[in-house]
Tab-separated table of C-alpha atoms (C1' of nucleotides) in Angstrom:
chain	number	residue	atom	x	y	z
F	23	MET	CA	-106.451	-117.119	-48.893
F	24	ALA	CA	-107.128	-120.806	-49.758
F	25	PRO	CA	-110.401	-120.964	-52.283
F	26	SER	CA	-112.922	-121.873	-50.200
F	27	ALA	CA	-114.687	-125.560	-50.021
F	28	ALA	CA	-117.832	-124.420	-52.383
F	29	VAL	CA	-115.414	-122.598	-54.883
F	30	GLN	CA	-113.548	-125.753	-55.371
F	31	ARG	CA	-117.312	-128.171	-55.418
F	32	ARG	CA	-118.031	-125.516	-57.993
F	33	ALA	CA	-115.588	-125.198	-60.205
F	34	ARG	CA	-115.234	-129.900	-60.296
F	35	ALA	CA	-118.481	-129.750	-61.654
F	36	ARG	CA	-117.978	-127.228	-64.080
F	37	THR	CA	-115.202	-129.644	-65.257
F	38	THR	CA	-117.205	-132.291	-65.270
F	39	HIS	CA	-120.441	-130.863	-67.314
F	40	LEU	CA	-117.307	-129.531	-69.770
F	41	THR	CA	-116.443	-132.381	-70.597
F	42	ALA	CA	-119.740	-134.504	-70.815
F	43	MET	CA	-120.681	-131.331	-72.775
F	44	ALA	CA	-117.562	-131.825	-75.538
F	45	GLY	CA	-118.837	-135.407	-75.981
F	46	CYS	CA	-122.765	-134.450	-76.826
F	47	PRO	CA	-123.489	-135.370	-80.097
F	48	THR	CA	-125.958	-132.266	-80.779
F	49	HIS	CA	-123.607	-129.307	-78.696
F	50	ARG	CA	-121.038	-130.402	-81.759
F	51	VAL	CA	-123.019	-130.325	-84.332
F	52	LEU	CA	-124.614	-127.261	-83.138
F	53	ASP	CA	-121.027	-126.400	-82.794
F	54	ARG	CA	-119.922	-127.376	-86.911
F	55	MET	CA	-123.426	-125.310	-87.741
F	56	GLY	CA	-122.744	-122.264	-86.063
F	57	ASP	CA	-119.246	-121.567	-87.840
F	58	ARG	CA	-118.690	-119.245	-89.605
F	59	TRP	CA	-118.527	-120.541	-93.319
F	60	VAL	CA	-119.902	-124.362	-92.270
F	61	SER	CA	-123.780	-123.569	-93.683
F	62	LEU	CA	-122.385	-121.155	-96.277
F	63	ILE	CA	-120.162	-123.680	-98.136
F	64	LEU	CA	-122.425	-126.435	-98.283
F	65	LYS	CA	-126.036	-124.319	-99.288
F	66	GLU	CA	-123.136	-124.440	-102.279
F	67	LEU	CA	-122.039	-127.950	-102.180
F	68	ALA	CA	-125.408	-128.302	-101.858
F	69	ALA	CA	-125.573	-127.981	-105.714
F	70	GLY	CA	-123.725	-129.641	-107.279
F	71	PRO	CA	-119.730	-130.085	-106.929
F	72	ARG	CA	-117.080	-126.914	-106.851
F	73	ARG	CA	-113.955	-125.885	-107.564
F	74	HIS	CA	-111.875	-124.152	-104.948
F	75	GLY	CA	-112.209	-121.384	-106.755
F	76	GLU	CA	-115.444	-121.426	-107.639
F	77	LEU	CA	-116.439	-121.637	-103.901
F	78	ALA	CA	-113.195	-119.001	-103.349
F	79	ARG	CA	-115.629	-116.733	-104.815
F	80	SER	CA	-119.309	-117.965	-104.559
F	81	VAL	CA	-118.291	-117.841	-100.843
F	82	ALA	CA	-116.450	-114.283	-101.101
F	83	GLY	CA	-116.737	-113.450	-97.714
F	84	ALA	CA	-114.362	-115.828	-96.229
F	85	THR	CA	-110.564	-115.296	-97.169
F	86	GLN	CA	-108.660	-118.009	-98.466
F	87	LYS	CA	-107.433	-118.988	-95.199
F	88	MET	CA	-111.013	-119.339	-93.795
F	89	LEU	CA	-112.120	-121.235	-96.852
F	90	THR	CA	-109.735	-124.243	-96.308
F	91	GLN	CA	-109.590	-124.348	-92.967
F	92	THR	CA	-113.105	-124.700	-92.815
F	93	LEU	CA	-113.061	-127.233	-95.987
F	94	ARG	CA	-110.553	-129.196	-93.775
F	95	VAL	CA	-112.696	-129.887	-90.999
F	96	LEU	CA	-115.802	-130.956	-92.188
F	97	GLN	CA	-113.499	-132.586	-94.552
F	98	ARG	CA	-112.131	-134.119	-91.520
F	99	ASP	CA	-116.201	-134.868	-90.056
F	100	GLY	CA	-116.955	-136.899	-93.412
F	101	LEU	CA	-119.845	-134.023	-94.536
F	102	VAL	CA	-117.640	-133.207	-97.763
F	103	ALA	CA	-115.115	-135.058	-100.023
F	104	ARG	CA	-111.878	-133.709	-101.509
F	105	THR	CA	-110.476	-135.013	-104.770
F	106	ALA	CA	-107.535	-133.971	-106.306
F	107	THR	CA	-105.911	-134.719	-109.970
F	108	ASP	CA	-102.237	-133.885	-109.431
F	109	SER	CA	-101.574	-131.900	-113.039
F	110	VAL	CA	-99.916	-129.224	-113.591
F	111	PRO	CA	-102.175	-126.802	-112.423
F	112	PRO	CA	-103.532	-128.716	-109.775
F	113	SER	CA	-106.990	-128.723	-110.083
F	114	VAL	CA	-108.997	-130.122	-107.108
F	115	HIS	CA	-112.787	-130.249	-106.211
F	116	TYR	CA	-114.690	-130.167	-103.399
F	117	ARG	CA	-118.509	-132.409	-103.042
F	118	LEU	CA	-120.918	-133.543	-100.541
F	119	THR	CA	-120.565	-137.030	-99.285
F	120	PRO	CA	-123.831	-138.680	-98.200
F	121	LEU	CA	-123.480	-137.973	-95.058
F	122	GLY	CA	-123.043	-134.519	-96.410
F	123	GLU	CA	-126.137	-134.734	-98.309
F	124	SER	CA	-127.853	-136.118	-95.382
F	125	LEU	CA	-127.374	-133.002	-93.217
F	126	LEU	CA	-129.275	-130.974	-95.965
F	127	PRO	CA	-132.961	-131.577	-94.772
F	128	VAL	CA	-131.896	-130.061	-90.980
F	129	LEU	CA	-130.209	-127.500	-92.693
F	130	ALA	CA	-133.734	-126.578	-94.589
F	131	THR	CA	-135.240	-126.954	-91.553
F	132	VAL	CA	-133.391	-124.337	-89.746
F	133	THR	CA	-133.868	-122.120	-92.472
F	134	ARG	CA	-137.724	-121.953	-92.652
F	135	TRP	CA	-137.567	-121.543	-89.501
F	136	ALA	CA	-134.995	-118.924	-89.271
F	137	GLU	CA	-137.178	-116.540	-92.622
F	138	ARG	CA	-140.520	-117.667	-91.116
F	139	HIS	CA	-139.348	-115.520	-87.428
F	140	ILE	CA	-135.952	-113.932	-88.027
F	141	ASP	CA	-139.002	-110.452	-88.133
F	142	ASP	CA	-140.333	-111.723	-84.561
F	143	ILE	CA	-136.642	-111.429	-83.220
F	144	ASP	CA	-135.954	-108.506	-84.774
F	145	ALA	CA	-138.690	-106.956	-83.222
F	146	ALA	CA	-137.881	-108.233	-80.127
F	147	ARG	CA	-134.809	-106.757	-80.164
F	148	ALA	CA	-135.907	-102.865	-81.392
F	149	ALA	CA	-138.424	-103.766	-77.931
F	150	TYR	CA	-135.915	-104.699	-76.147
F	151	ASP	CA	-133.386	-101.781	-77.172
F	152	ARG	CA	-136.278	-99.639	-76.750
F	153	THR	CA	-136.420	-100.165	-73.073
F	154	PRO	CA	-133.874	-99.429	-70.932
X	22	MET	CA	-96.515	-101.067	-102.865
X	23	ALA	CA	-99.592	-99.648	-103.509
X	24	PRO	CA	-102.379	-103.040	-103.812
X	25	SER	CA	-102.942	-104.287	-107.202
X	26	ALA	CA	-106.704	-103.710	-108.665
X	27	ALA	CA	-107.455	-107.012	-108.393
X	28	VAL	CA	-106.527	-107.133	-104.114
X	29	GLN	CA	-108.876	-104.243	-103.928
X	30	ARG	CA	-111.605	-105.688	-105.860
X	31	ARG	CA	-111.435	-108.875	-104.274
X	32	ALA	CA	-111.995	-107.360	-100.632
X	33	ARG	CA	-114.669	-105.313	-102.047
X	34	ALA	CA	-116.328	-108.513	-102.644
X	35	ARG	CA	-115.663	-109.456	-99.755
X	36	THR	CA	-116.917	-107.014	-97.645
X	37	THR	CA	-120.362	-107.460	-99.875
X	38	HIS	CA	-120.552	-110.710	-98.754
X	39	LEU	CA	-120.022	-109.946	-95.699
X	40	THR	CA	-122.728	-107.584	-94.805
X	41	ALA	CA	-125.212	-109.412	-96.781
X	42	MET	CA	-124.901	-112.442	-94.699
X	43	ALA	CA	-124.712	-110.746	-91.560
X	44	GLY	CA	-128.471	-110.310	-92.935
X	45	CYS	CA	-129.367	-113.759	-93.445
X	46	PRO	CA	-131.563	-115.132	-91.856
X	47	THR	CA	-130.113	-119.010	-91.728
X	48	HIS	CA	-126.904	-117.434	-90.817
X	49	ARG	CA	-127.792	-115.578	-87.517
X	50	VAL	CA	-130.144	-118.134	-86.472
X	51	LEU	CA	-127.124	-121.323	-86.997
X	52	ASP	CA	-125.371	-118.060	-85.105
X	53	ARG	CA	-127.161	-118.219	-81.907
X	54	MET	CA	-127.761	-121.897	-82.002
X	55	GLY	CA	-123.960	-122.573	-82.110
X	56	ASP	CA	-123.575	-120.208	-79.201
X	57	ARG	CA	-122.339	-121.715	-76.317
X	58	TRP	CA	-124.692	-122.330	-73.951
X	59	VAL	CA	-127.787	-121.157	-75.926
X	60	SER	CA	-128.611	-125.474	-76.673
X	61	LEU	CA	-128.056	-126.619	-73.380
X	62	ILE	CA	-129.423	-123.098	-72.085
X	63	LEU	CA	-133.260	-124.108	-74.011
X	64	LYS	CA	-132.620	-127.732	-73.493
X	65	GLU	CA	-133.371	-127.239	-70.104
X	66	LEU	CA	-136.192	-124.459	-69.571
X	67	ALA	CA	-137.930	-127.082	-72.371
X	68	ALA	CA	-138.724	-129.659	-69.135
X	69	GLY	CA	-139.979	-125.625	-67.271
X	70	PRO	CA	-139.354	-122.588	-66.000
X	71	ARG	CA	-136.567	-122.065	-64.067
X	72	ARG	CA	-134.718	-119.912	-61.734
X	73	HIS	CA	-131.632	-118.124	-62.260
X	74	GLY	CA	-130.036	-120.627	-59.619
X	75	GLU	CA	-131.754	-123.923	-60.852
X	76	LEU	CA	-130.474	-122.948	-63.916
X	77	ALA	CA	-126.406	-122.126	-62.841
X	78	ARG	CA	-126.794	-125.509	-61.542
X	79	SER	CA	-128.442	-127.755	-64.390
X	80	VAL	CA	-126.133	-125.781	-66.806
X	81	ALA	CA	-122.773	-126.010	-64.192
X	82	GLY	CA	-120.788	-125.968	-67.630
X	83	ALA	CA	-121.483	-122.346	-67.763
X	84	THR	CA	-119.775	-119.372	-65.098
X	85	GLN	CA	-122.487	-117.599	-63.248
X	86	LYS	CA	-121.122	-114.916	-66.004
X	87	MET	CA	-121.949	-116.386	-68.958
X	88	LEU	CA	-125.457	-117.418	-68.113
X	89	THR	CA	-126.360	-114.404	-67.893
X	90	GLN	CA	-124.595	-112.831	-70.710
X	91	THR	CA	-126.946	-116.069	-72.058
X	92	LEU	CA	-129.969	-115.290	-71.256
X	93	ARG	CA	-129.606	-111.064	-72.214
X	94	VAL	CA	-129.374	-112.741	-75.844
X	95	LEU	CA	-131.233	-114.933	-75.519
X	96	GLN	CA	-134.442	-112.559	-73.796
X	97	ARG	CA	-133.348	-109.981	-76.203
X	98	ASP	CA	-134.048	-111.878	-79.396
X	99	GLY	CA	-137.537	-112.725	-77.632
X	100	LEU	CA	-137.062	-116.576	-77.031
X	101	VAL	CA	-136.705	-116.573	-73.381
X	102	ALA	CA	-138.827	-113.808	-70.727
X	103	ARG	CA	-137.354	-112.882	-67.533
X	104	THR	CA	-139.913	-112.423	-64.577
X	105	ALA	CA	-138.439	-110.619	-61.572
X	106	THR	CA	-140.035	-110.391	-58.017
X	107	ASP	CA	-138.150	-107.128	-56.877
X	108	SER	CA	-137.875	-108.461	-53.338
X	109	VAL	CA	-135.521	-109.416	-50.623
X	110	PRO	CA	-134.094	-111.973	-51.780
X	111	PRO	CA	-135.251	-111.198	-55.365
X	112	SER	CA	-135.943	-114.023	-56.964
X	113	VAL	CA	-136.111	-114.313	-60.897
X	114	HIS	CA	-137.109	-116.344	-63.800
X	115	TYR	CA	-136.731	-117.611	-66.756
X	116	ARG	CA	-139.804	-118.750	-69.039
X	117	LEU	CA	-138.667	-119.513	-73.053
X	118	THR	CA	-141.794	-117.406	-75.265
X	119	PRO	CA	-144.486	-119.130	-77.206
X	120	LEU	CA	-141.004	-117.988	-80.401
X	121	GLY	CA	-138.643	-119.984	-77.798
X	122	GLU	CA	-140.815	-122.860	-78.326
X	123	SER	CA	-141.351	-123.035	-81.527
X	124	LEU	CA	-137.727	-123.117	-82.009
X	125	LEU	CA	-137.311	-126.710	-79.668
X	126	PRO	CA	-138.736	-128.826	-82.663
X	127	VAL	CA	-135.689	-127.636	-84.633
X	128	LEU	CA	-133.533	-128.097	-81.975
X	129	ALA	CA	-134.720	-131.724	-82.258
X	130	THR	CA	-134.469	-132.368	-85.477
X	131	VAL	CA	-130.431	-131.410	-84.966
X	132	THR	CA	-130.907	-133.366	-82.328
X	133	ARG	CA	-132.304	-136.382	-83.792
X	134	TRP	CA	-129.763	-136.182	-86.632
X	135	ALA	CA	-126.682	-135.490	-84.517
X	136	GLU	CA	-127.934	-138.873	-82.683
X	137	ARG	CA	-127.933	-141.238	-85.183
X	138	HIS	CA	-125.075	-139.694	-87.306
X	139	ILE	CA	-122.658	-138.582	-84.351
X	140	ASP	CA	-120.765	-142.677	-84.897
X	141	ASP	CA	-120.474	-141.820	-88.742
X	142	ILE	CA	-118.791	-137.975	-87.821
X	143	ASP	CA	-116.494	-139.630	-85.576
X	144	ALA	CA	-115.319	-142.934	-87.819
X	145	ALA	CA	-114.766	-139.975	-90.754
X	146	ARG	CA	-112.259	-138.710	-88.555
X	147	ALA	CA	-110.441	-141.646	-87.588
X	148	ALA	CA	-109.995	-142.364	-90.974
X	149	TYR	CA	-109.040	-138.627	-91.282
X	150	ASP	CA	-106.256	-138.705	-88.466
X	151	ARG	CA	-105.332	-142.503	-89.719
X	152	THR	CA	-104.363	-141.160	-92.796
X	153	PRO	CA	-102.449	-137.957	-92.756
B	9	DC	C1'	-104.751	-123.293	-109.558
B	10	DA	C1'	-104.290	-124.806	-104.598
B	11	DG	C1'	-102.945	-124.035	-100.272
B	12	DG	C1'	-99.255	-123.407	-96.646
B	13	DA	C1'	-97.074	-120.480	-93.212
B	14	DT	C1'	-96.714	-116.264	-90.612
B	15	DC	C1'	-98.104	-111.887	-88.274
B	16	DC	C1'	-101.474	-109.275	-86.111
B	17	DA	C1'	-105.756	-107.418	-84.070
B	18	DT	C1'	-110.370	-108.976	-81.757
B	19	DT	C1'	-112.554	-110.926	-78.342
B	20	DG	C1'	-115.457	-114.797	-75.958
B	21	DC	C1'	-114.764	-116.328	-71.845
B	22	DG	C1'	-112.338	-117.446	-67.225
B	23	DA	C1'	-111.676	-115.765	-62.850
B	24	DT	C1'	-112.548	-112.692	-59.402
B	25	DA	C1'	-114.352	-108.956	-56.067
B	26	DC	C1'	-118.015	-106.252	-55.385
B	27	DT	C1'	-123.606	-104.282	-54.700
B	28	DG	C1'	-128.994	-104.088	-53.791
Z	23	DC	C1'	-130.632	-115.357	-54.844
Z	24	DA	C1'	-129.339	-112.410	-58.988
Z	25	DG	C1'	-126.799	-109.548	-60.800
Z	26	DT	C1'	-122.682	-106.383	-62.721
Z	27	DA	C1'	-117.555	-105.129	-62.618
Z	28	DT	C1'	-112.850	-105.597	-64.385
Z	29	DC	C1'	-108.282	-108.014	-65.205
Z	30	DG	C1'	-106.174	-111.334	-68.018
Z	31	DC	C1'	-104.925	-114.665	-70.968
Z	32	DA	C1'	-105.785	-118.117	-75.128
Z	33	DA	C1'	-109.062	-119.162	-79.016
Z	34	DT	C1'	-110.460	-117.310	-83.773
Z	35	DG	C1'	-109.947	-114.982	-87.489
Z	36	DG	C1'	-107.910	-111.206	-91.094
Z	37	DA	C1'	-104.474	-109.529	-93.747
Z	38	DT	C1'	-100.265	-111.316	-96.518
Z	39	DC	C1'	-96.281	-113.634	-97.920
Z	40	DC	C1'	-94.774	-117.836	-100.120
Z	41	DT	C1'	-94.585	-122.303	-103.089
Z	42	DG	C1'	-95.403	-127.320	-106.004
DNA sequence: CAGGATCCATTGCGATACTG
DNA sequence: CAGTATCGCAATGGATCCTG
């Protein structure tokens, strides 16, 4: 059967909102910060420039692929700068750009809220799971 | 061939960090906020309680399934409260809990940064993509 | 040392249909 | 009106191997 008019209308509305959302700055930024390794990498780089290998060790949860991939994205967004000396062996440093540093206070705000309220969240979960 | 000692050591380190990360409050909160529909739902509920249908309209980008699913997660985390009157037809309201409201300023901080710097990000991307 | 390329399991999410 | 259930795809991320 052909889709009803209502279904079509809703599908159009969804598409409209999806494209609108793709441009929403808040959503774009949250999407980045929510990426699995971003907050860890930013936190590590906040303490100073790091070599690829150093990051690989301190952000040990990430596979090499994800580390590089995440760094590329951050670099593309202008949050992280990459400096390579093409010697042998190669030596590559990553550091926060001023833009990246300006994000740190935001991250700190989230961290502060998280640490203050994580217990509330856990309590809420426990309560929710206890009563089916 | 059997995996080398180094590979095993690294795998263990990854596992250790993964479990550590799973408990990191910052990471857990960012993960939530980064969920595709969370910020939109919170923003909508910040303006006052909403019925399921109202949310479905204003957060039109989400399918009905994702809307319900996201609301459940938020409810479980204690950020959103659900009130149902089991009449016919049913009427269900969602509203922010005090915990949910306490998150709004954090969201506002992110929004402010995002709106101030989204142009920088776009410029950085354009520059990055221009030079392969 | 840094990181590209590949293969593969998982799953997030959309589409659709059905219920009280 | 609000919500559950099922199917299926496409993207995500992990393991592994290879190179300048």
